[in-house]
Amino acid sequence: WPNFLKKVNKEDMILDIQYALNNKSGKAKALLDTGHELKEPIDGLLVVIIELEKIKDILERKDFDIIKKFYINPDYNCLVNNISDEIKKRLRIIPYKSIGNMNGILIGIKIDFLKINFKGKTSILENVILGLFEGTLSPDGSYRALINYDFI
């Protein structure tokens, strides 16, 4: 067995990402997640799951508050009728299944680009969705986003 098993440190699985929306950008540490295969269902675009709080600075306050309110009280009409037109055209509803949640929904926003820095290489990708997670992804705060292997 020792030849088949290789110890992987969590630090080896964490990378830096930068994301941009309407001339505003943010940064986060992302965990390269082997189990994360989430795609936006209509266009098949890859989804980076990110804590909602991490995009607070790239959204208008009103839009941030409307999305936050949606996670407390999921009202699609309120979401679509009150969010800004700029975000409305980027908005995606992403269904997902996970352990303990067979009918989950993430709000997604199509961003301008995603920049990934991993093991000395930089990639810039377009046509990426940020799936907004209302909660904390890492108990120790070492990462704030989840990215799937297809990005690298």
CSV table of C-alpha atoms in Angstrom, one decimal:
chain,number,residue,atom,x,y,z
A,1,TRP,CA,0.0,0.0,0.0
A,2,PRO,CA,2.7,2.6,0.7
A,3,ASN,CA,3.5,3.0,-3.0
A,4,PHE,CA,-0.1,3.8,-3.8
A,5,LEU,CA,-0.8,6.1,-1.0
A,6,LYS,CA,0.7,9.6,-1.1
A,7,LYS,CA,0.2,12.1,1.7
A,8,VAL,CA,-1.2,15.3,0.4
A,9,ASN,CA,-0.9,18.4,2.6
A,10,LYS,CA,-3.9,20.7,2.7
A,11,GLU,CA,-1.5,23.5,1.9
A,12,ASP,CA,-0.7,21.8,-1.4
A,13,MET,CA,-4.4,22.0,-2.3
A,14,ILE,CA,-4.9,25.7,-1.6
A,15,LEU,CA,-4.5,28.3,-4.3
A,16,ASP,CA,-5.0,32.0,-4.8
A,17,ILE,CA,-7.9,33.3,-6.9
A,18,GLN,CA,-8.9,36.7,-8.0
A,19,TYR,CA,-12.3,37.5,-9.5
A,20,ALA,CA,-13.7,40.6,-11.1
A,21,LEU,CA,-17.1,42.1,-11.6
A,22,ASN,CA,-17.8,45.5,-13.2
A,23,ASN,CA,-14.3,46.9,-12.7
A,24,LYS,CA,-14.2,45.7,-9.0
A,25,SER,CA,-12.1,42.8,-7.9
A,26,GLY,CA,-11.6,40.5,-4.9
A,27,LYS,CA,-9.2,37.8,-3.8
A,28,ALA,CA,-9.6,34.6,-1.9
A,29,LYS,CA,-7.9,31.4,-1.0
A,30,ALA,CA,-9.6,28.4,-2.6
A,31,LEU,CA,-9.4,24.8,-1.9
A,32,LEU,CA,-8.9,22.5,-4.8
A,33,ASP,CA,-11.8,20.2,-4.1
A,34,THR,CA,-11.7,16.7,-5.6
A,35,GLY,CA,-15.5,16.2,-5.0
A,36,HIS,CA,-16.6,19.5,-6.4
A,37,GLU,CA,-18.0,19.1,-9.9
A,38,LEU,CA,-20.7,21.7,-9.9
A,39,LYS,CA,-21.7,23.3,-13.2
A,40,GLU,CA,-24.3,25.9,-14.1
A,41,PRO,CA,-27.2,23.7,-15.5
A,42,ILE,CA,-28.1,25.8,-18.6
A,43,ASP,CA,-24.8,26.7,-20.1
A,44,GLY,CA,-22.6,24.1,-18.4
A,45,LEU,CA,-20.3,26.8,-17.0
A,46,LEU,CA,-18.0,25.8,-14.2
A,47,VAL,CA,-18.8,27.1,-10.7
A,48,VAL,CA,-16.5,28.3,-8.1
A,49,ILE,CA,-18.2,28.1,-4.7
A,50,ILE,CA,-17.3,31.1,-2.6
A,51,GLU,CA,-18.5,32.5,0.7
A,52,LEU,CA,-21.1,35.2,0.2
A,53,GLU,CA,-19.2,37.6,2.5
A,54,LYS,CA,-16.1,37.4,0.2
A,55,ILE,CA,-17.9,39.2,-2.6
A,56,LYS,CA,-19.4,42.0,-0.5
A,57,ASP,CA,-16.9,44.5,-1.9
A,58,ILE,CA,-17.6,43.8,-5.5
A,59,LEU,CA,-21.4,44.0,-5.3
A,60,GLU,CA,-23.5,47.1,-4.7
A,61,ARG,CA,-24.8,47.1,-1.1
A,62,LYS,CA,-28.4,46.7,-2.2
A,63,ASP,CA,-27.6,43.7,-4.4
A,64,PHE,CA,-25.6,42.1,-1.6
A,65,ASP,CA,-28.5,42.6,0.9
A,66,ILE,CA,-31.0,41.1,-1.5
A,67,ILE,CA,-29.0,38.0,-2.1
A,68,LYS,CA,-28.4,37.6,1.6
A,69,LYS,CA,-32.1,38.0,2.3
A,70,PHE,CA,-32.8,35.3,-0.3
A,71,TYR,CA,-30.8,32.8,1.7
A,72,ILE,CA,-32.9,33.6,4.8
A,73,ASN,CA,-36.3,33.6,2.9
A,74,PRO,CA,-36.0,32.1,-0.6
A,75,ASP,CA,-38.4,34.3,-2.6
A,76,TYR,CA,-37.5,34.2,-6.3
A,77,ASN,CA,-39.9,37.0,-7.2
A,78,CYS,CA,-38.3,39.3,-4.6
A,79,LEU,CA,-34.8,38.4,-5.8
A,80,VAL,CA,-35.5,39.0,-9.5
A,81,ASN,CA,-37.7,42.1,-9.0
A,82,ASN,CA,-35.4,43.9,-6.7
A,83,ILE,CA,-31.8,43.1,-7.8
A,84,SER,CA,-30.1,45.6,-10.1
A,85,ASP,CA,-30.4,45.1,-13.9
A,86,GLU,CA,-26.6,44.7,-14.1
A,87,ILE,CA,-26.7,41.7,-11.7
A,88,LYS,CA,-30.0,40.4,-13.0
A,89,LYS,CA,-28.5,39.6,-16.4
A,90,ARG,CA,-25.6,37.8,-14.7
A,91,LEU,CA,-27.8,35.9,-12.2
A,92,ARG,CA,-27.9,32.1,-12.2
A,93,ILE,CA,-29.9,29.7,-10.0
A,94,ILE,CA,-27.8,26.6,-9.4
A,95,PRO,CA,-29.4,23.5,-8.0
A,96,TYR,CA,-27.1,21.1,-6.2
A,97,LYS,CA,-27.1,17.9,-4.1
A,98,SER,CA,-24.8,17.2,-1.2
A,99,ILE,CA,-24.7,15.1,1.9
A,100,GLY,CA,-27.5,16.2,4.0
A,101,ASN,CA,-29.0,18.5,1.4
A,102,MET,CA,-30.7,16.8,-1.6
A,103,ASN,CA,-32.4,20.0,-2.9
A,104,GLY,CA,-29.9,22.8,-2.4
A,105,ILE,CA,-29.9,26.1,-4.3
A,106,LEU,CA,-27.0,28.5,-4.8
A,107,ILE,CA,-27.3,31.9,-6.2
A,108,GLY,CA,-24.7,32.3,-8.9
A,109,ILE,CA,-23.2,35.4,-10.6
A,110,LYS,CA,-21.4,35.3,-13.9
A,111,ILE,CA,-18.2,37.2,-13.4
A,112,ASP,CA,-15.9,39.1,-15.8
A,113,PHE,CA,-12.9,36.8,-15.2
A,114,LEU,CA,-11.3,34.5,-12.7
A,115,LYS,CA,-7.5,34.5,-12.3
A,116,ILE,CA,-5.9,31.4,-10.7
A,117,ASN,CA,-2.4,31.2,-9.3
A,118,PHE,CA,-1.4,27.6,-8.6
A,119,LYS,CA,2.1,26.2,-8.3
A,120,GLY,CA,3.8,29.1,-10.0
A,121,LYS,CA,1.4,29.2,-13.0
A,122,THR,CA,-1.3,31.9,-13.6
A,123,SER,CA,-4.5,31.3,-15.7
A,124,ILE,CA,-7.1,33.8,-16.5
A,125,LEU,CA,-10.6,32.3,-17.3
A,126,GLU,CA,-13.8,33.9,-18.6
A,127,ASN,CA,-17.3,32.4,-18.5
A,128,VAL,CA,-17.1,31.4,-14.9
A,129,ILE,CA,-19.9,31.5,-12.3
A,130,LEU,CA,-19.3,32.3,-8.6
A,131,GLY,CA,-21.8,30.2,-6.6
A,132,LEU,CA,-22.5,32.2,-3.4
A,133,PHE,CA,-22.5,30.1,-0.3
A,134,GLU,CA,-24.1,31.6,2.8
A,135,GLY,CA,-21.8,30.3,5.5
A,136,THR,CA,-18.3,29.3,6.2
A,137,LEU,CA,-16.4,26.8,4.1
A,138,SER,CA,-13.3,26.3,6.2
A,139,PRO,CA,-13.6,25.9,10.0
A,140,ASP,CA,-10.1,27.4,10.4
A,141,GLY,CA,-10.5,30.1,7.7
A,142,SER,CA,-7.6,28.7,5.6
A,143,TYR,CA,-9.8,28.9,2.5
A,144,ARG,CA,-13.0,30.8,1.5
A,145,ALA,CA,-13.8,29.2,-1.8
A,146,LEU,CA,-13.9,25.8,-3.4
A,147,ILE,CA,-12.6,25.2,-6.9
A,148,ASN,CA,-12.8,22.1,-9.0
A,149,TYR,CA,-9.9,20.4,-10.8
A,150,ASP,CA,-11.3,21.3,-14.3
A,151,PHE,CA,-10.1,24.9,-13.6
A,152,ILE,CA,-6.5,23.9,-13.5
